[in-house]
Amino acid sequence: MSRSSSRNKNKRQWTDDGDYSFSEILRKVHATGEVSENDICQLYLIWKPLCQGCHGNSKDSPNCFCGLIPSPNRTRKSGLWQRMPDIIQSLGPNPYKDLRTSIEVPAGLTNLGATCYANSILQCLFMNSAFREGIFSVESDLLNQHPVLDQLARLFAQLHSSRMGCIDSAPFIKSLELDNGVQQDSHEFLTLFLSLLERSLSHSKFPNARTIVQDLFRGNVSHVTKCSICGKESDASSKMEDFYELELNIKGLDNLDESLHDYLSLEELHGENQYFCESCGRRVDATRCINLRSLPSVLNLQLKRYIFLPKTTTKKKITSAFGFPKMLNMGKHLCSPTETSLVYELSAILIHKGTAVNSGHYVAHIKDEKSGHWWEFDDEHVSKLGLHPFGESSSSLSMKTEQVLQSNWPETVNTVANGDHKVVNNNQEDRYSSSDAYMLMYSCASLKGNLAKPNKTVAVGECDVDASTVSLPHHLHKEMQELNLLYSKDCEEYQSRKDRHLSYITERREEVKQTLSEAPVLALDEQYFWISTEWLRQWADIVNSPAIDNSSIQCVHGKVPFSNVTSMKRISSIAWQRLFTKYGGGPALASDDFCITCLKNAAEDAVNADDYKEKRALLRNFAEAALAGQCPDGNAYYVSRPWLLQWLRRKSAETLCEADAGPTASLTCAHGNLLLEQASGAKRVLVPEVLWNFFYESASKVKPGEKLASVAFPSDTEVCDICSRQMTEVANFEDSLRAEKNRKRQNHEKLIIGKSLALLIGCKYFLVPSTWLAKWKAYVTTTGKNISSTVQPDNLEVVISSLICQKHSRLVERPLELVCKHGAIFQKTSTDGLMLISEGDWKFFCEEWNGQENNGIHAEIVLNGITKKIAGSCKEMPIDEEIDHNNEANLEELNPFIRTDPELCEDCIGERESSELMQKLNYCNEDICVYLVRGKEAPRSIIEASATASVRTSKRSKKTSYGNSINFTVSSTTSIYQLKMMIWEAFGVVKENQKLHKSAAEIEGDSATLADKSIFPGDTLWVMDTEIYENRDIADELSEHKIEPLKVEEGFRGTLLTSEISVQGFQEKPFRDDSLL
């Protein structure tokens, strides 16, 4: 049972309701010269019916308007019919999205690239109402003198009263001259920034503003050193030192209590660290500790998560969980404990997300003093967390949940885990745990006693404002009013622009639908206009349509040719008037603007094409016979054989084309005559006269101006005399050159064969560069068509002179090494070095290439310990009878070498080789191959491959029976440590288990570079896994040590934060050991 095909069921079928086909209509028009209305109807497809519900717009019908707009409830990706949300988005940023819902909701700060470290600190300072009041109380004159202080006050004012939900931090960052793209340490930023503020505020005339930094953040400690013999303390022990934060170790510690105990613990000084006691008059054992004398209102606790790795001179982050309480009693930690409690409450947590030190992201969790709610400040995004610092239920932080309880916390607890943080409830006292907490801020909750400095009332102008209530000074209040008015104006303008645009879009859509519904021409006798399909598509699809453009469907006569019928549509006069009235343009092409001239020309071209096709089909057999050498009797003409082949093979042979031109172009010389058949591309065949006439007529129609491309050459045409003589001269020259090269090959038969020359001790030889010999051999062995195009070798005298240094008159190139094989001495073959040739070859070379026999570089083979002078030829030199040439071992023991005259200039050679070596060792982004060898010994093939000269290696990884190999992209400055890290990542072998080799030698010294170990591009190394140490995860180490040269940390060098402070102290601070204080 046959199966019906549905391949073409959705394709539009061509239906011709006319009496004739296009071809018949055009033939009739060409024959009669008249065009009827029926012909117009057929050729312009006016008879096509109106389309309804097509899948797309049809080019075959000028009456089809389907697909110009999407179907109902459908949209497009761009233009007039986009989704409304996308159209609204194209209007630009919506200022309403940045609208602050309420002043009670904190505002965010823009991240300018890598400024999250500054944003988090600024939010912590702003959310402290006492500090905020202090900044607002600074007089305007002082703000004008200190740009940083002025920008801070403006930033705080916007965070306080702006209607925008996100504040631009660029002016403040620019005032500090910070680099937006460089991630910095938030703790270092806070320390330097508070110091800068302290200096700037010291000029304020208001006492409360002048000392706001000291009043809030400064405490006092003393470093007490006590003699273990006499019990006296050092004189320096009584000195008070200021601190603005406490830096606490967390490595190996579980919670804040342990860190504080470690910070305040006694350190014993003995051995080399003994203390010199002035009372005892000698070095004695002693103890040293830190005593807390007084505490600030805001206690900043810096958790030292970054540790220094001496081996790699880099830092690594500690990601272990660390516990801390909501309420912290610091009374017990003072040097003079008091029974009265000194309780601090957790007010802010600075969090560093990520495992790398120099990257990652900073966020801050801060408690609102007024409402008691916690907020997460993540640059522009501010989220409410509730009454707990890490959220009351599920946290938005996407990190793993930790179920780690601190050992010194009570066992009976209730835990609520959020992200990588944990809340522990114990007897109504909350404790938290985090693996990313970097800084903790505690605010004093009880002010019993005089040990803590209370928050002071901050003056604003002449009025005293309570710290719990924040108001703006007059100049900032006025500025904020202006900014809010400007922001409100932007919102109103955006809304107005949005309403106007959406209204215009709706009107345009209705216009397009209405016009297209009126466009179809319903009756044949109805007046209509032609319009460009391309313009109609554009008008129906874009928002702002240009003027009507019908130039693309117009002919040179200003009419409508029928050949453009697939590029135009027929619309009603009502639709045309609607479009023309609104958009203008044109020209107007009415229903009677048919171009009869173009139609008649097209009819003539169609008839000629049909005639060409018929004649070509009839004459094809003549062309095939001509190629087979079968030309009928009678007049015959030459045509190009390649041209005729191309003419026969042409697939599109319906009409005349460029390929019909030039049947004799390749046979015509520069003088307009027939070329010799031996000339390049001048192969020809004879064709009968009837075929030639067809070729000539076709070529004349295609390119009527190029007569030389279709010159007639009858079968009795003589070739060009001038070209014939020139070709004869060239042939004679090549014959003489061929004979000369043959003679030179015979003179140097052994060199041409390429067989290695067996060298005899005491014989006289000469040295020539191997590169010159290679060029000479290529020249004399080229004897074909390219015999005269090969480049001759250089003048021999010039080449020999270039081998002698001008300074010492010695040889600056080394001869190639000697090898002993089968009891004979041979010279290694290479493209770089000096080759030995016989005395006879040297004499012939001097005759052939303008050399001087006496100026040659003499050489002879001598044995170690046997000295002979170079004189005469090898036939005159007796051979030492004691040498056994049949014994290869005997020859190798005698160590034969080449002695030259002039001697080698070791100074110049060494200098050149040293320079070349340095150049080879200065490379970047090149490949080396490393094999992983499994087993106790490396295979011999690997050792030999590692010992060979550098070659370009394949970039494809390979797997062999003894292990795997992979290519690494390295530079000369890549260290051995970095290479081992790359091997670790590729093969999974920890760097401590790697024994790296080049050839048989082990590569040691992780700090050395590849250049130090003479590792070149393309070298092959091999590594063996000792399996001594256990495998461990590479992730943490790779994050700290990228495979690139280590960069020196710049910190805040070059910014206003270090304008009057030594930068070095802060760079070394993270690496300091507190036990040495």
Coordinates of C-alpha atoms in Angstrom, one line a residue, residues 466-853:
D466 CA 20.0 63.6 72.3
A467 CA 22.0 60.8 70.7
S468 CA 18.8 58.7 70.1
T469 CA 17.3 61.4 68.0
V470 CA 19.1 62.4 64.7
S471 CA 18.4 65.6 62.9
L472 CA 20.3 67.4 60.0
P473 CA 22.0 70.7 60.3
H474 CA 20.6 73.6 58.3
H475 CA 23.0 73.4 55.3
L476 CA 22.6 69.6 54.9
H477 CA 18.9 69.8 55.4
K478 CA 18.5 72.4 52.6
E479 CA 20.7 70.3 50.3
M480 CA 18.7 67.2 51.0
Q481 CA 15.5 69.1 50.2
E482 CA 16.9 70.1 46.9
L483 CA 18.1 66.6 46.1
N484 CA 14.7 65.1 47.0
L485 CA 12.9 67.7 44.9
L486 CA 15.1 66.9 42.0
Y487 CA 14.6 63.1 42.5
S488 CA 10.8 63.7 42.7
K489 CA 11.0 65.7 39.5
D490 CA 12.9 62.9 37.8
C491 CA 10.2 60.4 38.9
E492 CA 7.4 62.6 37.6
E493 CA 9.2 63.2 34.3
Y494 CA 9.7 59.5 33.9
Q495 CA 6.1 58.7 34.6
S496 CA 5.0 61.4 32.1
R497 CA 7.4 60.1 29.4
K498 CA 6.2 56.6 30.1
D499 CA 2.5 57.5 29.8
R500 CA 3.1 59.4 26.5
H501 CA 5.1 56.6 25.0
L502 CA 2.6 53.9 25.9
S503 CA -0.2 56.0 24.5
Y504 CA 1.8 56.5 21.3
I505 CA 2.5 52.7 21.0
T506 CA -1.2 52.0 21.5
E507 CA -2.2 54.5 18.8
R508 CA 0.4 53.2 16.4
R509 CA -0.8 49.6 16.8
E510 CA -4.3 50.6 16.1
E511 CA -3.2 52.6 13.1
V512 CA -1.3 49.6 11.6
K513 CA -4.3 47.3 12.2
Q514 CA -6.8 49.7 10.7
T515 CA -4.6 50.5 7.6
L516 CA -3.9 46.8 6.9
S517 CA -7.6 46.0 7.1
E518 CA -8.3 48.7 4.4
A519 CA -5.3 47.8 2.2
P520 CA -6.7 44.9 0.1
V521 CA -8.0 45.9 -3.4
L522 CA -11.4 44.1 -3.7
A523 CA -12.2 44.7 -7.4
L524 CA -10.1 44.5 -10.6
D525 CA -11.4 47.9 -11.8
E526 CA -10.7 49.6 -8.5
Q527 CA -8.1 52.4 -8.3
Y528 CA -4.9 51.2 -6.4
F529 CA -1.3 52.1 -5.7
W530 CA 2.0 50.2 -5.6
I531 CA 4.1 50.3 -2.4
S532 CA 7.4 48.8 -1.4
T533 CA 7.1 45.6 0.6
E534 CA 10.3 46.4 2.5
W535 CA 8.9 49.9 3.6
L536 CA 5.6 48.3 4.5
R537 CA 7.2 45.7 6.7
Q538 CA 9.3 48.5 8.4
W539 CA 6.3 50.7 8.9
A540 CA 4.2 47.9 10.4
D541 CA 7.0 46.7 12.8
I542 CA 8.9 49.8 14.1
V543 CA 7.8 52.4 16.5
N544 CA 8.8 55.5 14.5
S545 CA 8.3 55.0 10.8
P546 CA 10.2 57.0 8.2
A547 CA 8.7 58.6 5.1
I548 CA 7.4 56.3 2.3
D549 CA 10.3 55.1 0.0
N550 CA 9.3 53.5 -3.3
S551 CA 12.6 54.1 -5.0
S552 CA 13.6 50.4 -4.7
I553 CA 10.6 49.3 -6.8
Q554 CA 11.0 52.0 -9.5
C555 CA 12.8 51.5 -12.8
V556 CA 15.0 54.1 -14.6
H557 CA 11.9 55.3 -16.4
G558 CA 10.1 56.2 -13.2
K559 CA 7.6 53.5 -13.6
V560 CA 6.9 50.0 -12.1
P561 CA 8.7 47.1 -13.9
F562 CA 7.0 43.7 -13.7
S563 CA 10.4 42.2 -12.6
N564 CA 9.9 43.9 -9.1
V565 CA 6.5 42.4 -8.6
T566 CA 7.8 40.2 -5.7
S567 CA 9.1 43.3 -3.9
M568 CA 5.9 45.3 -3.8
K569 CA 2.3 45.2 -2.7
R570 CA -1.0 46.5 -4.3
I571 CA -2.9 48.6 -1.7
S572 CA -6.2 50.5 -2.0
S573 CA -6.4 54.2 -2.6
I574 CA -7.9 54.7 0.9
A575 CA -4.9 53.0 2.5
W576 CA -2.4 54.9 0.3
Q577 CA -4.0 58.3 1.1
R578 CA -3.9 57.5 4.8
L579 CA -0.2 56.6 4.7
F580 CA 0.9 59.4 2.3
T581 CA -0.9 62.1 4.3
K582 CA 0.8 61.1 7.5
Y583 CA 4.3 60.1 6.4
G584 CA 4.8 61.7 3.0
G585 CA 7.6 60.6 0.7
G586 CA 6.8 58.6 -2.4
P587 CA 6.8 58.6 -5.3
A588 CA 3.2 57.7 -5.9
L589 CA 3.0 54.7 -8.3
A590 CA -0.7 54.4 -9.4
S591 CA -2.4 51.5 -11.1
D592 CA -1.5 52.8 -14.6
D593 CA 2.2 53.3 -13.9
F594 CA 3.3 50.1 -15.7
C595 CA 6.6 50.3 -17.5
I596 CA 6.0 49.1 -21.0
T597 CA 9.6 49.8 -22.1
C598 CA 11.1 47.5 -19.4
L599 CA 8.5 44.9 -20.3
K600 CA 9.5 44.9 -24.0
N601 CA 13.2 44.8 -23.1
A602 CA 12.5 41.9 -20.8
A603 CA 10.6 40.1 -23.5
E604 CA 13.6 40.6 -25.9
D605 CA 16.0 39.2 -23.2
A606 CA 13.7 36.2 -22.6
V607 CA 13.6 35.4 -26.3
N608 CA 17.4 35.7 -26.6
A609 CA 17.9 33.5 -23.6
D610 CA 15.6 30.8 -25.1
D611 CA 17.5 31.0 -28.4
Y612 CA 20.8 30.8 -26.5
K613 CA 19.7 27.8 -24.6
E614 CA 18.5 26.0 -27.8
K615 CA 21.6 26.8 -29.8
R616 CA 23.9 25.7 -26.9
A617 CA 22.1 22.4 -26.6
L618 CA 22.5 21.8 -30.4
L619 CA 26.2 22.8 -30.5
R620 CA 27.3 20.9 -27.4
N621 CA 28.0 17.7 -29.4
F622 CA 30.4 19.7 -31.6
A623 CA 32.3 21.0 -28.5
E624 CA 32.6 17.5 -27.1
A625 CA 33.9 16.2 -30.4
A626 CA 36.5 19.0 -30.7
L627 CA 37.9 18.1 -27.3
A628 CA 38.2 14.5 -28.5
G629 CA 40.2 15.7 -31.5
Q630 CA 37.4 15.1 -34.0
C631 CA 36.9 18.3 -36.0
P632 CA 34.8 18.0 -39.3
D633 CA 36.3 19.1 -42.5
G634 CA 35.9 22.7 -43.5
N635 CA 36.9 25.9 -41.8
A636 CA 38.1 25.6 -38.2
Y637 CA 39.2 28.0 -35.5
Y638 CA 41.4 27.7 -32.4
V639 CA 39.9 28.2 -28.9
S640 CA 41.4 27.8 -25.5
R641 CA 41.1 24.2 -24.3
P642 CA 40.6 25.1 -20.6
W643 CA 38.0 27.6 -21.6
L644 CA 36.1 25.1 -23.6
L645 CA 36.2 22.6 -20.8
Q646 CA 34.8 25.2 -18.4
W647 CA 32.1 26.0 -21.0
L648 CA 31.0 22.4 -21.1
R649 CA 31.0 21.9 -17.4
R650 CA 29.1 25.0 -16.5
K651 CA 25.9 24.1 -14.7
S652 CA 23.9 27.3 -15.0
A653 CA 23.7 27.6 -18.8
E654 CA 20.3 29.1 -19.2
T655 CA 21.4 32.6 -20.3
L656 CA 24.5 34.4 -21.3
C657 CA 27.0 35.2 -18.5
E658 CA 30.6 36.3 -17.9
A659 CA 31.9 32.8 -18.6
D660 CA 30.9 33.1 -22.3
A661 CA 33.6 35.9 -22.8
G662 CA 37.2 35.3 -23.9
P663 CA 37.3 32.0 -25.8
T664 CA 40.8 33.0 -27.2
A665 CA 42.0 35.3 -24.4
S666 CA 44.6 32.9 -23.1
L667 CA 45.8 32.2 -26.7
T668 CA 46.5 35.9 -27.6
C669 CA 49.9 37.3 -26.9
A670 CA 50.7 40.9 -26.0
H671 CA 51.2 41.7 -29.7
G672 CA 47.7 40.4 -30.5
N673 CA 49.0 37.3 -32.3
L674 CA 48.7 33.6 -31.6
L675 CA 50.8 32.3 -28.8
L676 CA 53.0 29.2 -29.0
E677 CA 51.2 26.1 -27.6
Q678 CA 54.2 25.5 -25.4
A679 CA 53.5 28.8 -23.5
S680 CA 51.8 28.5 -20.1
G681 CA 48.0 28.2 -20.4
A682 CA 48.1 28.2 -24.2
K683 CA 46.7 24.8 -24.8
R684 CA 44.2 24.9 -27.7
V685 CA 41.8 22.9 -29.8
L686 CA 40.2 23.3 -33.2
V687 CA 36.4 23.8 -33.4
P688 CA 34.2 24.0 -36.5
E689 CA 33.2 27.4 -37.9
V690 CA 29.6 27.1 -36.8
L691 CA 30.6 26.6 -33.2
W692 CA 33.2 29.4 -33.4
N693 CA 30.6 31.8 -34.7
F694 CA 28.3 31.0 -31.8
F695 CA 31.2 31.6 -29.3
Y696 CA 32.1 34.9 -31.0
E697 CA 28.6 36.1 -31.1
S698 CA 28.0 35.3 -27.4
A699 CA 31.3 36.9 -26.3
S700 CA 30.6 40.0 -28.2
K701 CA 27.2 40.4 -26.4
V702 CA 28.7 39.8 -23.0
K703 CA 31.7 42.1 -23.4
P704 CA 31.4 44.1 -26.6
G705 CA 34.4 46.3 -25.8
E706 CA 37.0 43.5 -25.3
K707 CA 38.1 42.6 -28.9
L708 CA 41.4 41.0 -27.9
A709 CA 39.6 38.4 -25.8
S710 CA 37.8 37.1 -28.9
V711 CA 40.4 37.3 -31.6
A712 CA 39.7 34.8 -34.4
F713 CA 42.5 32.4 -35.1
P714 CA 41.8 30.2 -38.1
S715 CA 43.5 26.8 -38.3
D716 CA 46.2 28.2 -40.7
T717 CA 47.2 31.1 -38.4
E718 CA 51.0 31.4 -37.7
V719 CA 52.3 31.9 -34.2
C720 CA 53.8 35.2 -33.2
D721 CA 57.4 35.6 -34.4
I722 CA 58.4 37.9 -31.6
C723 CA 57.1 35.6 -28.9
S724 CA 58.6 32.6 -30.7
R725 CA 62.1 34.1 -30.6
Q726 CA 61.8 35.1 -27.0
M727 CA 60.8 31.6 -26.0
T728 CA 63.7 30.1 -28.0
E729 CA 66.1 32.4 -26.1
V730 CA 64.6 31.3 -22.8
A731 CA 64.8 27.7 -23.8
N732 CA 68.5 28.0 -24.8
F733 CA 69.3 29.7 -21.5
E734 CA 67.6 27.0 -19.5
D735 CA 69.4 24.3 -21.5
S736 CA 72.8 25.9 -20.8
L737 CA 71.8 26.4 -17.1
R738 CA 70.8 22.8 -16.9
A739 CA 74.2 21.6 -18.4
E740 CA 76.0 23.8 -15.9
K741 CA 74.2 22.4 -13.0
N742 CA 74.8 18.9 -14.2
R743 CA 78.5 19.6 -14.4
K744 CA 78.5 20.9 -10.8
R745 CA 76.6 17.9 -9.6
Q746 CA 79.3 15.6 -11.2
N747 CA 82.1 17.6 -9.5
H748 CA 80.5 17.0 -6.1
E749 CA 78.9 13.6 -6.6
K750 CA 79.3 12.5 -2.9
L751 CA 77.9 15.7 -1.5
I752 CA 74.9 15.4 -3.8
I753 CA 74.2 11.8 -2.7
G754 CA 74.3 13.0 0.9
K755 CA 76.2 10.0 2.2
S756 CA 78.2 10.7 5.3
L757 CA 81.9 11.2 4.6
A758 CA 84.2 8.8 6.4
L759 CA 86.9 11.0 7.9
L760 CA 90.6 10.0 8.1
I761 CA 93.0 11.1 10.7
G762 CA 95.6 13.5 9.4
C763 CA 93.8 14.3 6.1
K764 CA 93.3 17.8 5.1
Y765 CA 89.7 19.1 5.0
F766 CA 87.9 22.4 4.7
L767 CA 85.0 23.8 6.6
V768 CA 81.9 25.5 5.1
P769 CA 78.6 26.5 6.8
S770 CA 76.0 23.7 6.6
T771 CA 73.3 26.3 5.7
W772 CA 75.4 27.4 2.7
L773 CA 75.7 23.7 1.6
A774 CA 71.9 23.2 2.0
K775 CA 71.2 26.2 -0.2
W776 CA 73.9 25.1 -2.8
K777 CA 72.3 21.6 -2.9
A778 CA 68.8 23.0 -3.5
Y779 CA 70.1 25.1 -6.3
V780 CA 72.0 22.5 -8.3
T781 CA 69.3 19.8 -7.9
T782 CA 66.5 22.0 -9.3
T783 CA 66.3 21.1 -13.0
G784 CA 62.6 21.1 -13.9
K785 CA 60.3 24.0 -14.9
N786 CA 61.6 26.1 -12.0
I787 CA 65.2 25.7 -13.0
S788 CA 65.8 29.4 -13.4
S789 CA 63.8 30.5 -10.3
T790 CA 65.9 28.9 -7.6
V791 CA 68.1 31.3 -5.6
Q792 CA 71.8 30.9 -6.0
P793 CA 74.0 30.4 -2.9
D794 CA 75.9 33.5 -1.7
N795 CA 79.4 34.4 -2.8
L796 CA 81.8 31.9 -1.1
E797 CA 84.4 34.5 -0.3
V798 CA 81.9 36.6 1.5
V799 CA 80.6 33.6 3.5
I800 CA 84.0 32.5 4.6
S801 CA 84.9 36.1 5.6
S802 CA 81.8 36.3 7.8
L803 CA 83.1 33.3 9.9
I804 CA 86.2 35.2 11.1
C805 CA 85.9 37.7 13.9
Q806 CA 87.5 41.1 13.3
K807 CA 88.7 41.5 16.8
H808 CA 90.8 38.3 17.2
S809 CA 90.9 37.0 13.5
R810 CA 89.6 33.6 14.8
L811 CA 86.8 31.3 13.9
V812 CA 83.4 32.3 15.4
E813 CA 81.4 29.1 14.4
R814 CA 82.0 25.6 15.8
P815 CA 82.3 22.5 13.6
L816 CA 79.7 19.9 14.0
E817 CA 80.5 17.1 16.5
L818 CA 82.2 13.8 15.5
V819 CA 80.8 10.3 16.0
C820 CA 82.4 6.9 15.8
K821 CA 80.5 4.2 14.0
H822 CA 81.6 0.8 12.7
G823 CA 85.3 1.7 13.2
A824 CA 85.1 4.9 11.3
I825 CA 84.8 8.6 12.1
F826 CA 81.8 10.6 10.8
Q827 CA 80.5 14.1 11.4
K828 CA 77.0 14.7 12.7
T829 CA 74.5 16.2 10.3
S830 CA 72.7 19.4 11.2
T831 CA 71.4 22.6 9.8
D832 CA 73.5 24.8 12.2
G833 CA 77.3 24.5 12.3
L834 CA 80.3 24.0 10.0
M835 CA 80.6 20.9 7.8
L836 CA 83.8 19.2 6.7
I837 CA 84.4 18.8 2.9
S838 CA 87.2 17.3 1.0
E839 CA 90.0 19.3 -0.5
G840 CA 88.7 18.5 -4.0
D841 CA 85.2 19.7 -3.2
W842 CA 86.8 22.9 -1.8
K843 CA 88.8 23.6 -5.0
F844 CA 85.7 23.1 -7.2
F845 CA 83.6 25.4 -4.9
C846 CA 86.3 28.1 -5.2
E847 CA 86.2 27.8 -9.0
E848 CA 82.4 27.8 -9.2
W849 CA 81.5 30.4 -6.5
N850 CA 84.3 33.0 -6.6
G851 CA 86.3 31.6 -3.6
Q852 CA 90.0 31.9 -2.8
E853 CA 91.6 28.6 -2.2

